[in-house]
Amino acid sequence: MSADFFTRTDIMIAILEAKHAGLLSRQYWSRNIMSGLIVGVVALPLAMAFAIASGAKPEQGLYTAIVAGTLASLFGGSRLQITGPTGAFIVILSGITAKYGIAGLQIATLMAGAMLLLMGLARMGSVIRYIPEPVIIGFTSGIAVIIFVGQWQDFFGLAPQASHHFHEKLLHLVEALPQLQWQTSLLGAFTLAVLVLSNRYLKKIPGPLVAIVAATVVQSVFQFQQVATIGSAFGGIPQALPHFSLPEGIGPAVMIELIGPAFTIALLGAIESLLSAVVADNMAGTRHQPNQELIGQGIANIASPLFGGFAATGALARTATNIRNGANSPLSGIVHAVTLVLIVVLLAPLAVNAPLAALAAILFVVAYNMSEVHRFLHIARTAPRADVAVLLITFLLTVFSDLVIAVNIGVVLAALLFMKRMADTVNVTQLSDDDLQQEYGPHAWHLPPGTLVYRLEGPFFFGAAEHLQRRLQTIGENTDTIVLRMARVPIMDATGLQALWNLLDTCKQHNIRLVIVEARPNILEKLRRSGIIGQIGPHHVLPHLHLLWQEAPSSPLPG
């Protein structure tokens, strides 16, 4: 199959598209290799931090970035997307790990990968992008708050908290703050200061790398006894590559129990990867293929847990870093994974003194960037009240309840809000003699006595059917004919058809003729299939209103 095929259809593998465009030629190697090296270095502390926060071991974060990053670059639909562990997943994954263990997390990831693959094959990439912004900002800001509070334990050296609910955990952490370990807290504050200053003044060097190296050097020199490190908490990072193995305990019963968590991983992974790909397109002037991106993310998440990793998705910060450093093809994503392989093989023992407080400080900055405070406040100040309500409800449910519930309720509320707004655009207008004369000219006839003409405008669905029912409540006893003009009705659903059936029943009870004029072909087909045309008679379904009076303008409507 030629590369031309992938550029003509909606299943377009980005690396083949880049090859077709000549972007894999030798002249572009240096810029993509350099960008991949930089992104690999940036990904190193982030992958470890996200893994620890998700309840996994630090090396599992590196394995995830290596395996998922490679496969998503090879099979994804975005040239510049960098895939790996992300902060958005922390809340979901840590909850799954706490309840089902790391094996349960890997099984859920495997199932989520299959779901993502099916989403891509079912061409759902474009649909997922229509989730409203208040819902997205609401739950990402909520996740940021949870991540921020969740890192207090490592940042301040507090005792582990057994609480699962956010408000209980926050209360216990606040009560435990007076017992903080000052060495751990000072080292965390030092790391945070280095990270902020590095991002501001050393923009060419990845801030997380500078911060983690500085904190590790300080800990290596002074060997603070109170400070927890990767070595003391996890025994260091193995100097070995991931190997294939099935997750323990995989079976039908466990998989059925994990359907809900797996769907949450798949949904959030799809949303985040597609949003990241859109941002990448805006930054680089490219155009990603959403369905292929979901396929690539599905393959990546199927393979990741089979090689010791867990869930991954498109990482916005690493993708942006990739673009800013000159990448223009998926080669940089592959180099980023190779860079992590070399670090694991050659430098893993150096991570033994990396403080957990330093990784917590890095996640503080990640949480702040995720929160998108400015966008949150902008929507809260300027958006319509209903959108603000959706934003706040999604945010509060994310923080105090559950991400799955928050996303589901947020999407449902946004959908109901959209349907209400669509229903508000529907008009059912009674036309007078003056209205018809303005349309047909001063020579137009007068409506015969007992004839009412209504113009329907807008999508006629279940949210709008009541407009017709409410408007027709004004029908008088002397009415003998009702004419519905439907030229401006683009769509009609089953409830709209039922509203017409109800009107037809009312007309029969009062011996009133019902006439439909100017309906579009798709509406006529629905009316025919529903049996309405058969009930009112084909001679009462006309293409133009003026045909009713074509022979005798002053005569009543034909029977």
Coordinates of N, CA and C in Angstrom, one line a residue, residues 212-390:
I212 N 16.2 18.7 39.6 CA 16.4 17.4 40.1 C 17.9 17.1 40.3
V213 N 18.7 17.6 39.4 CA 20.2 17.4 39.5 C 20.7 18.2 40.7
A214 N 20.2 19.5 40.9 CA 20.7 20.3 42.0 C 20.3 19.6 43.3
A215 N 19.0 19.2 43.4 CA 18.6 18.6 44.7 C 19.3 17.3 45.0
T216 N 19.6 16.5 43.9 CA 20.3 15.2 44.1 C 21.7 15.4 44.6
V217 N 22.4 16.5 44.0 CA 23.7 16.8 44.4 C 23.8 17.2 45.9
V218 N 22.8 18.1 46.3 CA 22.7 18.5 47.7 C 22.5 17.3 48.6
Q219 N 21.6 16.4 48.3 CA 21.4 15.2 49.1 C 22.6 14.3 49.1
S220 N 23.3 14.2 48.0 CA 24.5 13.3 47.9 C 25.6 13.8 48.8
V221 N 25.7 15.2 48.9 CA 26.8 15.8 49.7 C 26.5 15.7 51.2
F222 N 25.2 16.1 51.6 CA 24.9 16.2 53.0 C 24.2 15.0 53.6
Q223 N 23.7 14.1 52.7 CA 23.1 12.8 53.2 C 22.1 13.1 54.4
F224 N 21.1 13.9 54.2 CA 20.1 14.2 55.2 C 19.4 12.9 55.6
Q225 N 19.4 12.5 56.8 CA 18.8 11.3 57.2 C 17.2 11.3 57.1
Q226 N 16.6 12.4 57.3 CA 15.2 12.5 57.3 C 14.6 12.5 55.8
V227 N 15.4 12.9 54.9 CA 14.9 13.1 53.5 C 14.8 11.7 52.8
A228 N 13.5 11.4 52.4 CA 13.3 10.2 51.6 C 13.7 10.4 50.2
T229 N 14.4 9.4 49.6 CA 14.9 9.4 48.3 C 14.4 8.2 47.5
I230 N 14.7 8.2 46.2 CA 14.3 7.1 45.3 C 15.0 5.8 45.9
G231 N 16.2 6.0 46.4 CA 16.9 4.8 46.9 C 16.3 4.3 48.2
S232 N 16.0 5.2 49.1 CA 15.4 4.7 50.4 C 14.0 4.2 50.2
A233 N 13.2 4.8 49.2 CA 11.8 4.4 49.1 C 11.6 3.2 48.1
F234 N 12.5 3.1 47.1 CA 12.3 2.1 46.0 C 13.5 1.2 45.8
G235 N 14.6 1.5 46.5 CA 15.8 0.7 46.3 C 16.5 1.1 45.0
G236 N 16.2 2.3 44.5 CA 16.9 2.8 43.3 C 16.2 2.3 42.0
I237 N 16.8 2.6 40.9 CA 16.3 2.2 39.6 C 17.1 1.1 38.9
P238 N 16.5 0.0 38.5 CA 17.2 -1.1 37.9 C 18.0 -0.6 36.7
Q239 N 19.2 -1.1 36.5 CA 19.9 -0.7 35.3 C 19.6 -1.8 34.2
A240 N 18.4 -1.8 33.8 CA 17.9 -2.8 32.9 C 16.8 -2.3 32.0
L241 N 16.6 -2.9 30.9 CA 15.5 -2.5 30.0 C 14.2 -3.3 30.3
P242 N 13.1 -2.8 30.0 CA 11.8 -3.5 30.2 C 11.8 -4.8 29.4
H243 N 11.1 -5.8 30.0 CA 10.9 -7.1 29.3 C 9.5 -7.4 29.2
F244 N 9.1 -8.3 28.3 CA 7.7 -8.6 28.1 C 7.2 -9.5 29.2
S245 N 6.0 -9.2 29.8 CA 5.4 -10.1 30.7 C 3.9 -9.7 30.9
L246 N 3.0 -10.6 31.0 CA 1.6 -10.3 31.2 C 1.4 -9.9 32.6
P247 N 0.4 -8.9 32.8 CA 0.1 -8.5 34.1 C -0.4 -9.6 35.0
E248 N -0.1 -9.7 36.2 CA -0.5 -10.8 37.1 C -2.1 -10.7 37.3
G249 N -2.7 -11.8 37.4 CA -4.1 -11.9 37.8 C -5.1 -11.5 36.7
I250 N -4.6 -11.4 35.5 CA -5.5 -11.0 34.4 C -6.5 -12.2 34.1
G251 N -7.8 -11.8 34.0 CA -8.8 -12.8 33.8 C -10.2 -12.1 33.6
P252 N -11.2 -12.8 33.2 CA -12.5 -12.2 32.9 C -13.1 -11.5 34.1
A253 N -13.0 -12.0 35.3 CA -13.7 -11.4 36.4 C -13.0 -10.1 36.7
V254 N -11.7 -10.0 36.7 CA -11.0 -8.8 37.0 C -11.2 -7.8 35.9
M255 N -11.2 -8.2 34.6 CA -11.4 -7.3 33.5 C -12.8 -6.7 33.6
I256 N -13.8 -7.4 34.0 CA -15.2 -6.9 34.1 C -15.2 -5.8 35.2
E257 N -14.5 -6.1 36.3 CA -14.5 -5.1 37.4 C -13.8 -3.8 37.0
L258 N -12.8 -3.9 36.1 CA -12.0 -2.8 35.7 C -12.5 -2.1 34.4
I259 N -13.7 -2.4 34.0 CA -14.2 -1.8 32.8 C -14.4 -0.2 33.0
G260 N -15.0 0.1 34.1 CA -15.2 1.5 34.5 C -13.9 2.3 34.5
P261 N -12.9 1.9 35.3 CA -11.6 2.6 35.3 C -10.9 2.6 34.0
A262 N -11.0 1.5 33.2 CA -10.4 1.5 31.9 C -11.0 2.5 31.0
F263 N -12.3 2.6 31.0 CA -13.0 3.6 30.2 C -12.6 5.0 30.5
T264 N -12.4 5.3 31.8 CA -12.0 6.6 32.3 C -10.6 6.9 31.7
I265 N -9.7 5.9 31.8 CA -8.3 6.1 31.2 C -8.4 6.4 29.7
A266 N -9.2 5.6 29.0 CA -9.3 5.8 27.6 C -9.9 7.1 27.2
L267 N -11.0 7.6 27.9 CA -11.6 8.8 27.6 C -10.7 10.0 27.9
L268 N -10.0 10.0 29.1 CA -9.1 11.1 29.4 C -7.9 11.1 28.5
G269 N -7.4 9.9 28.2 CA -6.3 9.8 27.3 C -6.6 10.3 25.9
A270 N -7.8 10.0 25.4 CA -8.2 10.5 24.1 C -8.3 12.0 24.1
I271 N -8.9 12.5 25.1 CA -9.1 14.0 25.2 C -7.8 14.7 25.2
E272 N -6.9 14.2 26.1 CA -5.6 14.9 26.3 C -4.7 14.8 25.1
S273 N -4.7 13.6 24.5 CA -3.8 13.5 23.3 C -4.3 14.3 22.2
L274 N -5.6 14.4 22.0 CA -6.2 15.2 20.8 C -6.0 16.7 21.1
L275 N -6.2 17.1 22.4 CA -6.0 18.5 22.7 C -4.5 18.9 22.5
S276 N -3.6 18.0 22.9 CA -2.2 18.2 22.7 C -1.8 18.3 21.2
A277 N -2.4 17.4 20.4 CA -2.2 17.4 19.0 C -2.7 18.7 18.3
V278 N -3.8 19.2 18.8 CA -4.4 20.5 18.3 C -3.4 21.6 18.6
V279 N -2.9 21.7 19.8 CA -2.0 22.7 20.2 C -0.7 22.6 19.4
A280 N -0.2 21.4 19.1 CA 0.9 21.2 18.3 C 0.7 21.7 16.9
D281 N -0.5 21.5 16.3 CA -0.8 22.0 15.0 C -0.8 23.5 15.0
N282 N -1.3 24.1 16.0 CA -1.3 25.6 16.1 C 0.1 26.1 16.2
M283 N 0.9 25.4 16.9 CA 2.3 25.9 17.1 C 3.2 25.7 15.8
A284 N 3.0 24.6 15.2 CA 3.9 24.2 14.1 C 3.3 24.4 12.7
G285 N 2.0 24.7 12.6 CA 1.3 24.8 11.3 C 1.1 23.5 10.6
T286 N 1.0 22.4 11.4 CA 0.8 21.0 10.9 C -0.7 20.7 11.0
R287 N -1.1 19.5 10.5 CA -2.5 19.1 10.7 C -2.4 17.6 11.0
H288 N -2.9 17.3 12.3 CA -2.9 15.9 12.7 C -4.1 15.2 12.2
Q289 N -4.1 13.8 12.3 CA -5.2 13.0 11.9 C -5.8 12.4 13.2
P290 N -6.9 12.8 13.7 CA -7.4 12.4 15.0 C -7.7 10.9 15.2
N291 N -8.3 10.3 14.1 CA -8.6 8.9 14.2 C -7.3 8.1 14.3
Q292 N -6.3 8.4 13.5 CA -5.0 7.7 13.5 C -4.3 7.9 14.9
E293 N -4.5 9.1 15.4 CA -3.8 9.4 16.7 C -4.4 8.5 17.8
L294 N -5.7 8.3 17.8 CA -6.3 7.4 18.7 C -5.8 6.0 18.5
I295 N -5.7 5.6 17.3 CA -5.1 4.2 17.0 C -3.7 4.1 17.5
G296 N -2.9 5.1 17.3 CA -1.5 5.1 17.8 C -1.5 5.0 19.3
Q297 N -2.3 5.9 20.0 CA -2.4 5.9 21.4 C -2.9 4.5 22.0
G298 N -3.8 3.9 21.2 CA -4.3 2.6 21.6 C -3.2 1.5 21.6
I299 N -2.5 1.5 20.5 CA -1.4 0.6 20.4 C -0.3 0.8 21.5
A300 N 0.0 2.1 21.8 CA 0.9 2.4 22.8 C 0.5 1.9 24.2
N301 N -0.8 2.1 24.5 CA -1.3 1.7 25.8 C -1.5 0.2 25.9
I302 N -1.7 -0.5 24.8 CA -1.7 -2.0 24.8 C -0.4 -2.5 25.1
A303 N 0.7 -1.9 24.5 CA 2.0 -2.5 24.7 C 2.7 -2.0 26.0
S304 N 2.4 -0.8 26.5 CA 3.1 -0.3 27.7 C 3.0 -1.2 28.9
P305 N 1.8 -1.7 29.3 CA 1.7 -2.6 30.5 C 2.3 -4.0 30.2
L306 N 2.5 -4.4 29.0 CA 3.1 -5.6 28.7 C 4.6 -5.6 28.8
F307 N 5.2 -4.4 29.0 CA 6.6 -4.2 29.2 C 6.9 -3.4 30.5
G308 N 6.0 -3.6 31.5 CA 6.2 -3.0 32.8 C 5.7 -1.6 33.0
G309 N 5.1 -1.0 32.0 CA 4.6 0.4 32.1 C 3.2 0.5 32.5
F310 N 2.6 1.6 32.3 CA 1.2 1.9 32.6 C 0.7 2.9 31.6
A311 N -0.4 3.6 31.9 CA -1.1 4.4 31.0 C -0.3 5.6 30.5
A312 N -0.4 5.9 29.2 CA 0.3 7.1 28.7 C -0.7 7.8 27.7
T313 N -0.4 9.1 27.4 CA -1.1 9.8 26.5 C -0.2 11.0 26.0
G314 N -0.7 11.8 25.0 CA 0.1 12.9 24.5 C 0.4 13.9 25.6
A315 N 1.6 14.2 25.7 CA 2.1 15.1 26.8 C 2.3 16.5 26.2
L316 N 1.5 17.4 26.7 CA 1.5 18.8 26.1 C 2.8 19.5 26.3
A317 N 3.3 19.5 27.5 CA 4.6 20.2 27.8 C 5.7 19.7 27.0
R318 N 5.9 18.3 26.9 CA 7.0 17.7 26.2 C 6.8 17.9 24.7
T319 N 5.5 17.9 24.2 CA 5.2 18.2 22.8 C 5.6 19.6 22.4
A320 N 5.3 20.5 23.3 CA 5.6 21.9 23.0 C 7.2 22.1 23.0
T321 N 7.8 21.4 24.0 CA 9.3 21.5 24.0 C 9.9 20.9 22.7
N322 N 9.3 19.9 22.2 CA 9.7 19.2 21.0 C 9.6 20.2 19.8
I323 N 8.5 20.9 19.7 CA 8.3 21.9 18.6 C 9.3 23.1 18.7
R324 N 9.4 23.6 19.9 CA 10.3 24.8 20.1 C 11.7 24.5 19.8
N325 N 12.1 23.2 19.9 CA 13.5 22.9 19.6 C 13.7 22.4 18.1
G326 N 12.7 22.7 17.3 CA 12.9 22.5 15.9 C 12.5 21.2 15.3
A327 N 11.8 20.3 16.0 CA 11.4 19.0 15.4 C 10.3 19.2 14.4
N328 N 10.4 18.4 13.3 CA 9.3 18.5 12.3 C 8.9 17.1 11.8
S329 N 9.3 16.0 12.5 CA 8.8 14.7 12.2 C 8.8 13.8 13.4
P330 N 8.2 12.6 13.3 CA 8.1 11.7 14.4 C 9.5 11.1 14.8
L331 N 10.5 11.4 14.0 CA 11.9 10.9 14.4 C 12.3 11.5 15.8
S332 N 11.9 12.7 16.1 CA 12.3 13.3 17.4 C 11.6 12.5 18.5
G333 N 10.4 12.0 18.4 CA 9.7 11.2 19.4 C 10.5 9.9 19.6
I334 N 10.9 9.3 18.5 CA 11.7 8.0 18.7 C 13.0 8.3 19.4
V335 N 13.7 9.4 19.0 CA 15.0 9.7 19.6 C 14.8 10.0 21.1
H336 N 13.7 10.6 21.5 CA 13.4 10.9 22.9 C 13.3 9.6 23.7
A337 N 12.7 8.5 23.1 CA 12.6 7.2 23.8 C 14.0 6.6 23.8
V338 N 14.8 6.7 22.8 CA 16.1 6.1 22.8 C 17.0 6.8 23.8
T339 N 16.8 8.1 24.0 CA 17.6 8.9 25.0 C 17.3 8.3 26.4
L340 N 16.0 8.0 26.7 CA 15.6 7.4 28.0 C 16.2 6.1 28.2
V341 N 16.3 5.3 27.1 CA 16.9 4.0 27.2 C 18.4 4.1 27.6
L342 N 19.1 5.0 27.0 CA 20.5 5.2 27.3 C 20.7 5.7 28.7
I343 N 19.8 6.5 29.2 CA 19.9 7.0 30.6 C 19.7 5.9 31.6
V344 N 18.7 5.0 31.3 CA 18.4 3.9 32.2 C 19.6 2.9 32.2
V345 N 20.2 2.6 31.0 CA 21.3 1.7 31.0 C 22.5 2.2 31.6
L346 N 22.8 3.5 31.3 CA 24.1 4.0 31.7 C 24.1 4.8 33.0
L347 N 23.0 5.5 33.4 CA 23.0 6.4 34.5 C 22.0 6.1 35.6
A348 N 21.3 5.0 35.6 CA 20.3 4.7 36.5 C 20.8 4.7 38.0
P349 N 22.0 4.2 38.3 CA 22.5 4.3 39.7 C 22.6 5.7 40.3
L350 N 22.7 6.7 39.4 CA 22.8 8.1 39.9 C 21.6 8.6 40.6
A351 N 20.4 7.9 40.3 CA 19.1 8.4 40.8 C 18.9 8.0 42.2
V352 N 19.8 7.2 42.8 CA 19.5 6.7 44.1 C 19.3 7.8 45.2
N353 N 20.0 8.9 45.0 CA 19.9 10.0 46.0 C 18.9 11.1 45.5
A354 N 18.1 10.9 44.5 CA 17.1 11.9 44.1 C 16.0 12.0 45.1
P355 N 15.8 13.1 45.8 CA 14.8 13.3 46.8 C 13.4 13.2 46.3
L356 N 12.5 12.6 47.0 CA 11.1 12.6 46.6 C 10.5 14.0 46.8
A357 N 11.1 14.8 47.7 CA 10.6 16.2 47.8 C 10.9 17.0 46.6
A358 N 12.0 16.7 45.9 CA 12.3 17.4 44.7 C 11.3 17.0 43.6
L359 N 11.0 15.7 43.5 CA 10.0 15.3 42.5 C 8.6 16.0 42.8
A360 N 8.3 16.1 44.1 CA 7.0 16.8 44.5 C 7.0 18.2 44.1
A361 N 8.2 18.9 44.2 CA 8.3 20.3 43.8 C 8.1 20.4 42.3
I362 N 8.6 19.5 41.5 CA 8.4 19.5 40.1 C 6.9 19.3 39.8
L363 N 6.2 18.5 40.5 CA 4.8 18.3 40.3 C 4.0 19.5 40.8
F364 N 4.5 20.3 41.7 CA 3.8 21.5 42.1 C 3.7 22.4 40.8
V365 N 4.8 22.5 40.1 CA 4.8 23.4 38.9 C 3.9 22.8 37.8
V366 N 4.0 21.4 37.7 CA 3.1 20.8 36.7 C 1.6 21.1 37.0
A367 N 1.3 21.0 38.3 CA -0.1 21.2 38.7 C -0.5 22.7 38.4
Y368 N 0.4 23.6 38.7 CA 0.1 25.0 38.4 C -0.2 25.2 36.9
N369 N 0.7 24.6 36.1 CA 0.5 24.8 34.6 C -0.8 24.1 34.1
M370 N -1.1 22.9 34.8 CA -2.3 22.2 34.4 C -3.6 23.0 34.8
S371 N -3.5 23.7 35.9 CA -4.7 24.4 36.4 C -5.2 25.5 35.5
E372 N -4.4 26.0 34.6 CA -4.8 27.1 33.7 C -5.7 28.1 34.4
V373 N -5.1 28.7 35.5 CA -5.8 29.6 36.3 C -6.4 30.8 35.5
H374 N -5.6 31.3 34.5 CA -6.1 32.4 33.8 C -7.3 32.1 32.9
R375 N -7.3 30.9 32.3 CA -8.5 30.5 31.5 C -9.7 30.2 32.4
F376 N -9.4 29.6 33.5 CA -10.5 29.3 34.5 C -11.2 30.6 34.9
L377 N -10.4 31.6 35.3 CA -10.9 32.9 35.8 C -11.6 33.6 34.7
H378 N -11.0 33.5 33.5 CA -11.6 34.2 32.3 C -13.0 33.7 32.0
I379 N -13.1 32.4 32.0 CA -14.5 31.8 31.8 C -15.4 32.1 32.9
A380 N -14.9 32.1 34.1 CA -15.8 32.4 35.3 C -16.3 33.8 35.2
R381 N -15.5 34.8 34.7 CA -15.8 36.2 34.6 C -16.7 36.5 33.4
T382 N -16.4 35.9 32.3 CA -17.0 36.4 31.0 C -18.0 35.5 30.4
A383 N -18.0 34.2 30.7 CA -18.9 33.3 30.0 C -20.3 33.4 30.5
P384 N -21.3 33.0 29.8 CA -22.7 32.9 30.3 C -22.8 32.2 31.5
R385 N -23.8 32.5 32.3 CA -24.0 31.9 33.7 C -24.1 30.4 33.6
A386 N -24.8 29.9 32.6 CA -25.0 28.4 32.5 C -23.6 27.7 32.3
D387 N -22.7 28.3 31.4 CA -21.4 27.8 31.2 C -20.5 27.8 32.5
V388 N -20.7 28.9 33.2 CA -19.9 29.1 34.5 C -20.4 28.0 35.4
A389 N -21.7 27.7 35.5 CA -22.2 26.7 36.3 C -21.6 25.3 36.0
V390 N -21.6 25.0 34.7 CA -21.0 23.7 34.2 C -19.5 23.7 34.6

